[in-house]
CSV table of C-alpha atoms and ligand atoms in Angstrom, one decimal:
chain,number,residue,atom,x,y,z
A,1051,UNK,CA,39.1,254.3,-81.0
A,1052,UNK,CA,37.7,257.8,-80.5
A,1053,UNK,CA,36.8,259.3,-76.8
A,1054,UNK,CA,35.3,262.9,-77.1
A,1055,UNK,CA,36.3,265.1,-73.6
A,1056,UNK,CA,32.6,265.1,-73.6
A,1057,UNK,CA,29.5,263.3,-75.2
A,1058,UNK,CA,26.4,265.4,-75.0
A,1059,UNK,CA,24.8,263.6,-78.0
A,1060,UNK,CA,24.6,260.5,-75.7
A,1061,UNK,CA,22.9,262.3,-72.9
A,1062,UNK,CA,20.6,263.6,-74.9
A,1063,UNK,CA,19.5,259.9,-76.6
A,1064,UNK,CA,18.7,259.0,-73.5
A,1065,UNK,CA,16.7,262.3,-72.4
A,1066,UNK,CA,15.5,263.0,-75.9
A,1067,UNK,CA,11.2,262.2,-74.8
A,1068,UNK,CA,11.3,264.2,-71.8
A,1069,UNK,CA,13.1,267.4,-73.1
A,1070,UNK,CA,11.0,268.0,-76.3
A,1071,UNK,CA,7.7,267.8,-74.4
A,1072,UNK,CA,9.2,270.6,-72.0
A,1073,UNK,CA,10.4,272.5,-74.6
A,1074,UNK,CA,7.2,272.5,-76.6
A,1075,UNK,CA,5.6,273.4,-73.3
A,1076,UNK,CA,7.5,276.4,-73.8
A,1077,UNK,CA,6.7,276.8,-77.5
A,1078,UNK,CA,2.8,276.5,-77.1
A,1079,UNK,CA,2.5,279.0,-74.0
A,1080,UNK,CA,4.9,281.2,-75.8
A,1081,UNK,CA,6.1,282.8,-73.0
A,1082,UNK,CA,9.8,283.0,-73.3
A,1083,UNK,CA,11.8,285.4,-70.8
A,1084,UNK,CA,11.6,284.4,-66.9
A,1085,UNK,CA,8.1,283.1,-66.0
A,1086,UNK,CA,6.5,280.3,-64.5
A,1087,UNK,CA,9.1,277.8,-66.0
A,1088,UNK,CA,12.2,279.7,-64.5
A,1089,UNK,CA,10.4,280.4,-61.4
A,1090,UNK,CA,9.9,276.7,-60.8
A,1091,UNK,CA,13.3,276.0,-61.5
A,1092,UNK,CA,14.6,278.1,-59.1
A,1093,UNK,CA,12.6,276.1,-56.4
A,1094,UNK,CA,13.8,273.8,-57.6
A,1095,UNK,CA,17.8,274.4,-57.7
A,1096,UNK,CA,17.4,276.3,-54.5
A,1097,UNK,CA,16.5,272.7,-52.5
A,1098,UNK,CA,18.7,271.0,-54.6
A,1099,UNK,CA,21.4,273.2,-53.3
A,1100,UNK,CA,20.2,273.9,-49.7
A,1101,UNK,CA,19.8,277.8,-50.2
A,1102,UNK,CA,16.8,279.6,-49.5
A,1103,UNK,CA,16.3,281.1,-52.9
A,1104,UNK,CA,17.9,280.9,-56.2
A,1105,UNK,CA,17.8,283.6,-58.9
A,1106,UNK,CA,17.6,282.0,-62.5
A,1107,UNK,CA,20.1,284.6,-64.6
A,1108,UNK,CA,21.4,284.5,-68.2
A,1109,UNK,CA,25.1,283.1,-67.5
A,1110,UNK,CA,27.7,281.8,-65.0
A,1111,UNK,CA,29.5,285.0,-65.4
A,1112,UNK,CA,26.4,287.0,-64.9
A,1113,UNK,CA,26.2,285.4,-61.5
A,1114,UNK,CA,29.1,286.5,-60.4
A,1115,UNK,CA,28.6,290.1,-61.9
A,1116,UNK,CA,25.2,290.4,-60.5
A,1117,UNK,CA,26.4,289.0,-56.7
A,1118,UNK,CA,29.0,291.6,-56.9
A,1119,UNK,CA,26.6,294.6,-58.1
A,1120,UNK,CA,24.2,293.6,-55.6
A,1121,UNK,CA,26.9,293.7,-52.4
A,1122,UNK,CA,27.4,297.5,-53.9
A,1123,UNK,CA,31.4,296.0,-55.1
A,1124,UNK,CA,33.5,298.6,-57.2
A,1125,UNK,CA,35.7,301.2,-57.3
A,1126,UNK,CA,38.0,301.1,-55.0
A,1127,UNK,CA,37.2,298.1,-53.5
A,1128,UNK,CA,39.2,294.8,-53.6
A,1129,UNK,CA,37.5,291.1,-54.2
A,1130,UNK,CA,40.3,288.4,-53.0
A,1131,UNK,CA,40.5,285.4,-55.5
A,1132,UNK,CA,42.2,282.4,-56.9
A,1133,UNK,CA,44.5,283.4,-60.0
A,1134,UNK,CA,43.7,279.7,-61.2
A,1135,UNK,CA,40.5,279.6,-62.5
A,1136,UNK,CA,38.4,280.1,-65.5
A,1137,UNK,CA,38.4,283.9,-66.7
A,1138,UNK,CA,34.6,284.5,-65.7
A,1139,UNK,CA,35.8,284.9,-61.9
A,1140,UNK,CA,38.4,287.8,-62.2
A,1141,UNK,CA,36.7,289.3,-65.5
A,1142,UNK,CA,33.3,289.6,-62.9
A,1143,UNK,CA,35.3,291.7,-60.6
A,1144,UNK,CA,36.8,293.8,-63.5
A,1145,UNK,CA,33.4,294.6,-64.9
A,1146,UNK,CA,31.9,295.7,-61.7
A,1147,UNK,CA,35.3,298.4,-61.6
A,1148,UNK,CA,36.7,296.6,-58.5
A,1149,UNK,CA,40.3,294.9,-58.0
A,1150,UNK,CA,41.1,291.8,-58.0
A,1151,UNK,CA,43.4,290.7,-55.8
A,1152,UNK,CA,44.9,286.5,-55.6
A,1153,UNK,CA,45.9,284.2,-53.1
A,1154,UNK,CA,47.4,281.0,-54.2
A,1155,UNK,CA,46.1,277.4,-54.4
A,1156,UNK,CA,46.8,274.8,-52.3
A,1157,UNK,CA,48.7,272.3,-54.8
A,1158,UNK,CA,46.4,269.2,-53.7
A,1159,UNK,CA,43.0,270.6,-54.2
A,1160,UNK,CA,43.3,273.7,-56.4
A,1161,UNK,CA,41.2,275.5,-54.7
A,1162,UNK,CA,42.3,278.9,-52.8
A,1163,UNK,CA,44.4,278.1,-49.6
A,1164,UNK,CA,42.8,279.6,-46.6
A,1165,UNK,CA,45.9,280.1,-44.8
A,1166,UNK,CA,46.9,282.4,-48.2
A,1167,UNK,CA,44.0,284.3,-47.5
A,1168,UNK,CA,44.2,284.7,-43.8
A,1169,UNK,CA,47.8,286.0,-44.6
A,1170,UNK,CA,47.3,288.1,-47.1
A,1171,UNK,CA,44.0,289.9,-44.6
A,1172,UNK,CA,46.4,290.3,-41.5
A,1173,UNK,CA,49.0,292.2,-43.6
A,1174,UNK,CA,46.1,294.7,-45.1
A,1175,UNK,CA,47.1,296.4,-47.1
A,1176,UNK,CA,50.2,296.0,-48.2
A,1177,UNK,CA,51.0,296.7,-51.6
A,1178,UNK,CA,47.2,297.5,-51.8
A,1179,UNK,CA,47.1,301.0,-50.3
A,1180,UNK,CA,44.0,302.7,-50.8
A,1181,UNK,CA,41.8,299.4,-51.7
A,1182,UNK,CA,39.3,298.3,-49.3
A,1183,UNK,CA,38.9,294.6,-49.4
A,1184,UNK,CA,34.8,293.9,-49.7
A,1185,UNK,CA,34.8,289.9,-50.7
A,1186,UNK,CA,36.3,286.8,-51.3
A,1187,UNK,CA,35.3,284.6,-54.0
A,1188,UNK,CA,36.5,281.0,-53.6
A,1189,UNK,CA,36.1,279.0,-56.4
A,1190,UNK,CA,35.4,275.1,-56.2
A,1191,UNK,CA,37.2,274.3,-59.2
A,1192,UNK,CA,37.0,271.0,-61.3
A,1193,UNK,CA,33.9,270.0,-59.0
A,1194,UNK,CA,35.0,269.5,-55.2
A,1195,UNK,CA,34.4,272.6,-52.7
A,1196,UNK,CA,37.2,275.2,-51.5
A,1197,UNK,CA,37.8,274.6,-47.6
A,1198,UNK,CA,34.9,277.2,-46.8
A,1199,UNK,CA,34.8,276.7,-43.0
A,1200,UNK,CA,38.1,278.1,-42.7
A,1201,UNK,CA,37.2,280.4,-45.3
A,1202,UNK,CA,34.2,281.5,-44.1
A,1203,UNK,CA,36.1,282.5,-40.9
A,1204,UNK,CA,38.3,284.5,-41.9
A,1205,UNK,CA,36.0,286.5,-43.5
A,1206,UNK,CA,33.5,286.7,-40.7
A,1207,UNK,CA,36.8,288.7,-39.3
A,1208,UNK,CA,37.2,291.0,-41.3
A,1209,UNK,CA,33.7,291.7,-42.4
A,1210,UNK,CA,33.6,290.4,-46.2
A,1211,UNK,CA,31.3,288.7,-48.0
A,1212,UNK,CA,32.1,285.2,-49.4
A,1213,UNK,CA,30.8,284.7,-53.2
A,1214,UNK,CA,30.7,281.0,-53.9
A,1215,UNK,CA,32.2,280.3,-57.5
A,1216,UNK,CA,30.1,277.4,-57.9
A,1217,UNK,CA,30.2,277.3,-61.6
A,1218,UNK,CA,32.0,273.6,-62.3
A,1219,UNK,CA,30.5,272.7,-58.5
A,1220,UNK,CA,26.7,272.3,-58.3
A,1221,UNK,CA,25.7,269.6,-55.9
A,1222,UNK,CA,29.5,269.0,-54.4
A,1223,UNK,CA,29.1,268.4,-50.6
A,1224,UNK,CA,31.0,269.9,-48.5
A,1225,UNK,CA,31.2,268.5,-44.4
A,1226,UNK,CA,31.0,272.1,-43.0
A,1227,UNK,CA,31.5,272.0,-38.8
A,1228,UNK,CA,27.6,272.4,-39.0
A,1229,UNK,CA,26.9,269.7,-41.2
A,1230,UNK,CA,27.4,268.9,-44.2
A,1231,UNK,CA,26.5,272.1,-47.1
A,1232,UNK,CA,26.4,272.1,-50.5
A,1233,UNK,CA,28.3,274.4,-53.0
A,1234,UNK,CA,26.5,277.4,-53.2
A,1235,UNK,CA,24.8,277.4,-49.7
A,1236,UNK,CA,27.4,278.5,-47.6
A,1237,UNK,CA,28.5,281.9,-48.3
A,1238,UNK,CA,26.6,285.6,-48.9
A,1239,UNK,CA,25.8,284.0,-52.5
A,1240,UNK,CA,26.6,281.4,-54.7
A,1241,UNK,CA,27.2,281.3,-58.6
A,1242,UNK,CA,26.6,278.6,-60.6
A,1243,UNK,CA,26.7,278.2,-64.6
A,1244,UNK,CA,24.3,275.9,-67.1
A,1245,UNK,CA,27.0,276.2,-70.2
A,1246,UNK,CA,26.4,272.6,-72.1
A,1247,UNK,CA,29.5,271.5,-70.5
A,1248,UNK,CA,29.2,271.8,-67.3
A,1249,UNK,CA,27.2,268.7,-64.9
A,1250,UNK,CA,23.7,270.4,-65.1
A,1251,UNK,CA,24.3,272.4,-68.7
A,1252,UNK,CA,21.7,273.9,-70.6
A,1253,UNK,CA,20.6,274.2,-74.1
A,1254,UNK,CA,22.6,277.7,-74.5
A,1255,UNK,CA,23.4,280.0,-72.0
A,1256,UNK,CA,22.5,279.9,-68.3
A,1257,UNK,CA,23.3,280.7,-64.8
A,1258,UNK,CA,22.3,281.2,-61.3
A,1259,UNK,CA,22.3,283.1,-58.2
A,1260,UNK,CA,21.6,281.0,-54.5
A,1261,UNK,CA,21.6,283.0,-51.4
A,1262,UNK,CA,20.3,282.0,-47.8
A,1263,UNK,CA,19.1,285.9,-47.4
A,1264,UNK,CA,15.9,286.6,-48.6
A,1265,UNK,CA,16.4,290.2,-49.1
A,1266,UNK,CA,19.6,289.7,-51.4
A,1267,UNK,CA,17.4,287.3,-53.7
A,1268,UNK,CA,14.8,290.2,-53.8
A,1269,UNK,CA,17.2,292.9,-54.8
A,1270,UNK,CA,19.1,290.4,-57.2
A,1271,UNK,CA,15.8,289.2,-59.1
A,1272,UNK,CA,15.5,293.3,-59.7
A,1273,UNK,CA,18.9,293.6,-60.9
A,1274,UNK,CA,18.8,290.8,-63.0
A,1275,UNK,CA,16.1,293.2,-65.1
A,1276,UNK,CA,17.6,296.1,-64.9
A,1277,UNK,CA,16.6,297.7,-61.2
A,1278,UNK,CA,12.9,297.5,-62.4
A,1279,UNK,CA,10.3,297.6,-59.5
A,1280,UNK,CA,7.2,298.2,-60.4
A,1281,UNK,CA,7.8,298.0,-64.2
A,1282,UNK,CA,9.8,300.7,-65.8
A,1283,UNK,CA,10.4,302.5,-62.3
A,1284,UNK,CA,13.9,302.2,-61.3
A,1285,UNK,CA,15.4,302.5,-58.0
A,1286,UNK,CA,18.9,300.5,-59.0
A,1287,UNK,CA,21.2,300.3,-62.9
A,1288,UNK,CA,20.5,296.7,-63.2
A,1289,UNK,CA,20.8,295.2,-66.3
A,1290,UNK,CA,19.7,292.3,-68.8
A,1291,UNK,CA,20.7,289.5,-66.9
A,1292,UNK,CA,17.3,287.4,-67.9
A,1293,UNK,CA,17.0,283.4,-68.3
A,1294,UNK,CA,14.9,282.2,-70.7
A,1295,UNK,CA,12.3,279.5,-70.1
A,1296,UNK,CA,13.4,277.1,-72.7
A,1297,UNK,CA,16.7,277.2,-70.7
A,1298,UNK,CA,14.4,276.2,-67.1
A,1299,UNK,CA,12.8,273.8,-68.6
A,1300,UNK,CA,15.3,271.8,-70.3
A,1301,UNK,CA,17.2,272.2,-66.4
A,1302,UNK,CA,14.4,271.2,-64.6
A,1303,UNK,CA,14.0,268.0,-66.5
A,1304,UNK,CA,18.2,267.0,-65.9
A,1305,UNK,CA,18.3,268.1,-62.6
A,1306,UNK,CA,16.3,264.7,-61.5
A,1307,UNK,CA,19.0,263.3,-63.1
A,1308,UNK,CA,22.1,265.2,-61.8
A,1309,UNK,CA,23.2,263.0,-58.6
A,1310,UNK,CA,23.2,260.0,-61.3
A,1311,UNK,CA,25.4,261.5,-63.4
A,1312,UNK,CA,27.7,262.9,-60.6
A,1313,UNK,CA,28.2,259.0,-59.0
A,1314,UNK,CA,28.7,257.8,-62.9
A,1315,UNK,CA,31.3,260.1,-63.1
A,1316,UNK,CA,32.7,259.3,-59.6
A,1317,UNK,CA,32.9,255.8,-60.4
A,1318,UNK,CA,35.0,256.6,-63.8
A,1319,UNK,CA,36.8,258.9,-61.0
A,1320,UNK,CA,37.6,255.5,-59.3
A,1321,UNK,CA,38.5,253.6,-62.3
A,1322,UNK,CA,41.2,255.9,-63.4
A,1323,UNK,CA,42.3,256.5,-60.1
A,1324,UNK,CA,43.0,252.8,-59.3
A,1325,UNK,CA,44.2,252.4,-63.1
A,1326,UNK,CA,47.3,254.6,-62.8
A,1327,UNK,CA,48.1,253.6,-59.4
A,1328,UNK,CA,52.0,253.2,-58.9
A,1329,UNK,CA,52.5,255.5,-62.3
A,1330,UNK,CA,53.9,259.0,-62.4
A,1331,UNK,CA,50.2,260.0,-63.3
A,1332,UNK,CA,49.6,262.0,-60.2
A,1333,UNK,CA,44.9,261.4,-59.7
A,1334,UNK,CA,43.1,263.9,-58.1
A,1335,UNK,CA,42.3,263.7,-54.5
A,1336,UNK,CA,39.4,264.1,-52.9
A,1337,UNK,CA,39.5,266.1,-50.3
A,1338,UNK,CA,36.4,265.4,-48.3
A,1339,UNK,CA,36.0,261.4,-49.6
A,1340,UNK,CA,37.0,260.7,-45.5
A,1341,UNK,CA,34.2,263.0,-44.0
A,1342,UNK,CA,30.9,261.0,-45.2
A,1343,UNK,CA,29.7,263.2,-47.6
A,1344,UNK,CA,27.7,261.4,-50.3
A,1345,UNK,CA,28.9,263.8,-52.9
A,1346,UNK,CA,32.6,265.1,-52.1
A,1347,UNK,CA,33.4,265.8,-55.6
A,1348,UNK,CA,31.0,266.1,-58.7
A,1349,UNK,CA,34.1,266.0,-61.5
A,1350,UNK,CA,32.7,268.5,-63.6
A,1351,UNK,CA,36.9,267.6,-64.4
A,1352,UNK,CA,38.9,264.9,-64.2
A,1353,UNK,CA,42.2,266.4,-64.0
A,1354,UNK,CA,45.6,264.5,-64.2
A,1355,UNK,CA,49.4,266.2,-63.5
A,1356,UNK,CA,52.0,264.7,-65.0
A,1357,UNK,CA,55.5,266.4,-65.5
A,1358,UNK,CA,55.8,266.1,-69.1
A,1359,UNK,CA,51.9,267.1,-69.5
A,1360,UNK,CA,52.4,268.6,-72.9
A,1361,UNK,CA,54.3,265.2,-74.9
A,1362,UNK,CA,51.2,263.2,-72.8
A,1363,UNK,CA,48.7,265.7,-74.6
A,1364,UNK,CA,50.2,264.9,-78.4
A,1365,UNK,CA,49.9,261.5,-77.7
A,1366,UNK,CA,46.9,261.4,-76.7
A,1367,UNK,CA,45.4,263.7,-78.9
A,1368,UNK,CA,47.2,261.9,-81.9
A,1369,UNK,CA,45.0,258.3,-80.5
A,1370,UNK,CA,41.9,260.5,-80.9
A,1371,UNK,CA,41.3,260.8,-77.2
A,1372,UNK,CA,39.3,264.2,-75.7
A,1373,UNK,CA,41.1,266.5,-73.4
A,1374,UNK,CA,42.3,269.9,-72.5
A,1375,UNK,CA,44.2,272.3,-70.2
A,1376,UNK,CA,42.0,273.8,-67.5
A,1377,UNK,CA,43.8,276.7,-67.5
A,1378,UNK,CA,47.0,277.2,-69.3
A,1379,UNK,CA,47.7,280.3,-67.9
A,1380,UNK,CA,47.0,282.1,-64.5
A,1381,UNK,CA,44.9,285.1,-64.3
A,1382,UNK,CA,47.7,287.0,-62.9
A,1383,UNK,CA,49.9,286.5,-65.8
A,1384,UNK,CA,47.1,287.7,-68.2
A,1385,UNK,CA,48.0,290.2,-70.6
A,1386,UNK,CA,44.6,292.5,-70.2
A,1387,UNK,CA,45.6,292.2,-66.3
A,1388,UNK,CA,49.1,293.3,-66.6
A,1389,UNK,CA,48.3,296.9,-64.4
A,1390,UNK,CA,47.4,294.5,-61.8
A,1391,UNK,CA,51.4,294.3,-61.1
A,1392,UNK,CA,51.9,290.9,-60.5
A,1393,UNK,CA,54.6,288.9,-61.7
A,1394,UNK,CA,55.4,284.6,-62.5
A,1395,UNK,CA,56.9,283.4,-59.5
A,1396,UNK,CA,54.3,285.0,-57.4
A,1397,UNK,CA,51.7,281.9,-57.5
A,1398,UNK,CA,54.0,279.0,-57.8
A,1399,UNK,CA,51.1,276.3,-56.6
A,1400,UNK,CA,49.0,277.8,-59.2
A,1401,UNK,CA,52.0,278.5,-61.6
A,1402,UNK,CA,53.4,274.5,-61.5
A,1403,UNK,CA,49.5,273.5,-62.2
A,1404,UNK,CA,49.2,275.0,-65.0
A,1405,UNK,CA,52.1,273.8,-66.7
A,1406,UNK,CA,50.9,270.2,-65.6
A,1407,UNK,CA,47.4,269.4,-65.6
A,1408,UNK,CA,45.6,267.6,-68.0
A,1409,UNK,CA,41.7,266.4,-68.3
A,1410,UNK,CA,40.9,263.5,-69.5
A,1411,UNK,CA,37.5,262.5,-70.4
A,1412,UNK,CA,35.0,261.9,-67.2
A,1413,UNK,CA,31.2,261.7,-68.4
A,1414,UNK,CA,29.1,259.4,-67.3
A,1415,UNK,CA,28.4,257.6,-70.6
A,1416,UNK,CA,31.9,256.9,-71.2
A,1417,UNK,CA,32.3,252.8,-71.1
A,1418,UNK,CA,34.9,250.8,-69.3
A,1419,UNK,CA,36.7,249.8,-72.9
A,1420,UNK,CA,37.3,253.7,-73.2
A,1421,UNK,CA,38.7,254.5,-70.0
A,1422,UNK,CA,40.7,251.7,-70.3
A,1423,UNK,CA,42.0,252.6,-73.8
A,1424,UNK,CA,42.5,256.5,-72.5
A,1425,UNK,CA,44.6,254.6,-69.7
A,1426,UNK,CA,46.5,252.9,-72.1
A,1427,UNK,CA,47.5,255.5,-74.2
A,1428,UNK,CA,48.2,258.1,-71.3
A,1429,UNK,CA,50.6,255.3,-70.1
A,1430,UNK,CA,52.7,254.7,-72.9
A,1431,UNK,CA,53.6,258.7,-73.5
A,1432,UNK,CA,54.8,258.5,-69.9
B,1557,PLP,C1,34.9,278.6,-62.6
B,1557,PLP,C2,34.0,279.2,-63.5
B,1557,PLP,N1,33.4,280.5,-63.3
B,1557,PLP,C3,32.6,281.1,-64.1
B,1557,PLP,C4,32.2,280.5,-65.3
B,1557,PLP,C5,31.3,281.3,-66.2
B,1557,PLP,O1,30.2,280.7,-66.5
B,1557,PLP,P1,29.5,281.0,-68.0
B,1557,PLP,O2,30.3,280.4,-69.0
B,1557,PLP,O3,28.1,280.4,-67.8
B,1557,PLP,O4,29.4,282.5,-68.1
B,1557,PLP,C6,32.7,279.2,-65.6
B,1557,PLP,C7,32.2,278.5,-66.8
B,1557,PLP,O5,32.4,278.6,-67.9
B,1557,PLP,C8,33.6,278.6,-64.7
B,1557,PLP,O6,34.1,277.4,-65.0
């Protein structure tokens, strides 16, 4: 039997008459960059996500630039991370000239540990003489929120700003002491990707900006076309950071659809999870499944550890099953970020994950006779 990581081709069967009649929409109005179709979407995405506005840019990574270019981040300045993530989060701080500086995981969740962060801000600076730290940028990774309240603190202390990586997160609930927040809603912005893999992906490239302040989502809608305001007077270097309308309109038709296919993949969350009960294959945990939220994880990834991840992976991959390494190697072991100065041994939490994890297929569409079968052969290489 074959199980693709991912099956877009059925999600699309099953969308096929709504999204061509949006896209011809498109088509016939001709009107192809930002517009009435993005500027819908981002009402749209911004209640979906409890944030008071939502900029529609041109990627996930984009986001992340842009939030940093609008705080004023670079030179000179340090943005405090997780070195276990996808590249987009440290290359964004890179771009905008600033440092990067990690904090390890905690080994349960994979998301940054606060008390990492705390530590590392009450021993400022440390090695890191001469930086001034400006942001953190937690990263809800795989689909379930960092532990922002904590977070969030910590920052309100020392006067950073908090840039949600939202990117493999949209719609995750976190129970905040306030109530319960989604991804994206809780710090100075939040930065979310459409790439076709992700739970809400796009037809190409997409991403987008959430912020609760009003004046941020003004200066970032400029940036996003290069400073412009009016047209062709500058006050800011922005850049070309544009969504296109076929992109909003294919979103705005699956986002009615998004909570679905977040409890479809919960429930093949649950499936596995009981499946490999009493084995060596170490489930996921979800962090926030005791606290009431309806939508504690979205499992953009289904992530497994087992100890002898990479004999698991031929055997799967030899039975035809999907699945990958979300992330082989840290950020801080990088080559491009060897002047960084970090060395292995310095992230062990994030270090030991990436030598173990494993996803498995998670998407919605996937039947019972699949999981079971991915269960099966995941079982007998252990
Ligand atoms: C955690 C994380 N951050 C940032 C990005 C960048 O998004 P994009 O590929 O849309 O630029 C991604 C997705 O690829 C991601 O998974």
């Amino acid at each position: 039997m074959q199980v693709p990581l991912l099956d877009l081709k059925a999600q699309y069967a099953a969308l096929r008459d709504e999204i061509r009649p949006a896209i011809d929409e498109v088509c016939d109005a001709q009107y192809f960059i930002l517009g009435p179709k993005v500027t819908a979407f981002e009402a749209e995405t911004a209640a979906y996500c409890g944030s008071k506005a939502a900029v529609g840019v041109s990627s996930g990574s984009d986001a992340l630039i842009i939030s940093l270019m609008a705080l004023d981040i670079g030179p000179g300045d340090a943005v405090i991370t997780s070195p276990y993530t996808f590249f987009a989060t440290v290359g964004a701080i890179s771009r905008v000239g600033a440092t990067p500086v990690f904090v390890d995981i905690d080994p349960v969740t994979y998301n940054m540990d606060p008390a990492a962060l705390e530590a590392l801000l009450a021993n400022w600076p440390g090695r890191f003489a001469g930086l001034t730290p400006r942001a953190v940028m937690p990263v809800h990774l795989y689909g379930q929120c960092a532990d922002m309240d904590p977070i969030m603190a910590v920052a309100k202390q020392h006067e950073l700003a908090v840039i949600e990586d939202g990117a493999q997160a949209i719609g995750s609930e976190y129970p905040s002491a306030d109530g319960t927040r989604r991804a994206g809603s809780i710090g100075t912005t939040g930065c979310f990707s459409f790439f076709p893999s992700k739970n809400l992906g796009g037809f190409g490239d997409g991403g987008l900006v959430t912020t609760q302040d009003e004046e941020l989502a003004e200066k970032l809608s400029q940036l996003r076309n290069h400073g412009m305001n009016p047209r062709y007077y500058h006050k800011m270097v922005g850049g070309n950071f544009r969504l296109d309308a076929i992109q909003a309109a294919v979103l705005s038709v699956k986002l009615r659809y998004l909570d679905e296919w977040h409890a479809g993949r919960r429930k093949n969350a649950a499936h596995y999870t009981a499946a490999f009960e009493g084995s060596e294959v170490q489930t996921p945990t979800m962090a926030y499944a005791d606290s009431g939220v309806e939508q504690p994880h979205i499992f953009n990834q289904f992530i497994i550890r087992v100890p002898n991840r990479d004999a698991v992976k031929a055997h799967i991959t030899e039975k035809e099953i999907g699945n990958d390494i979300y992330y082989p190697l840290c950020l801080h072991m990088q080559e491009c970020f060897a002047g960084l100065g970090y060395e292995e041994g310095d992230f062990p939490h994030a270090e030991q994950a990436a030598r173990e994890v494993l996803a498995l297929p998670v998407y919605p569409e996937l039947t019972e006779e699949m999981q079971n079968y991915v269960v099966k052969s995941v079982l007998e290489a252990i």
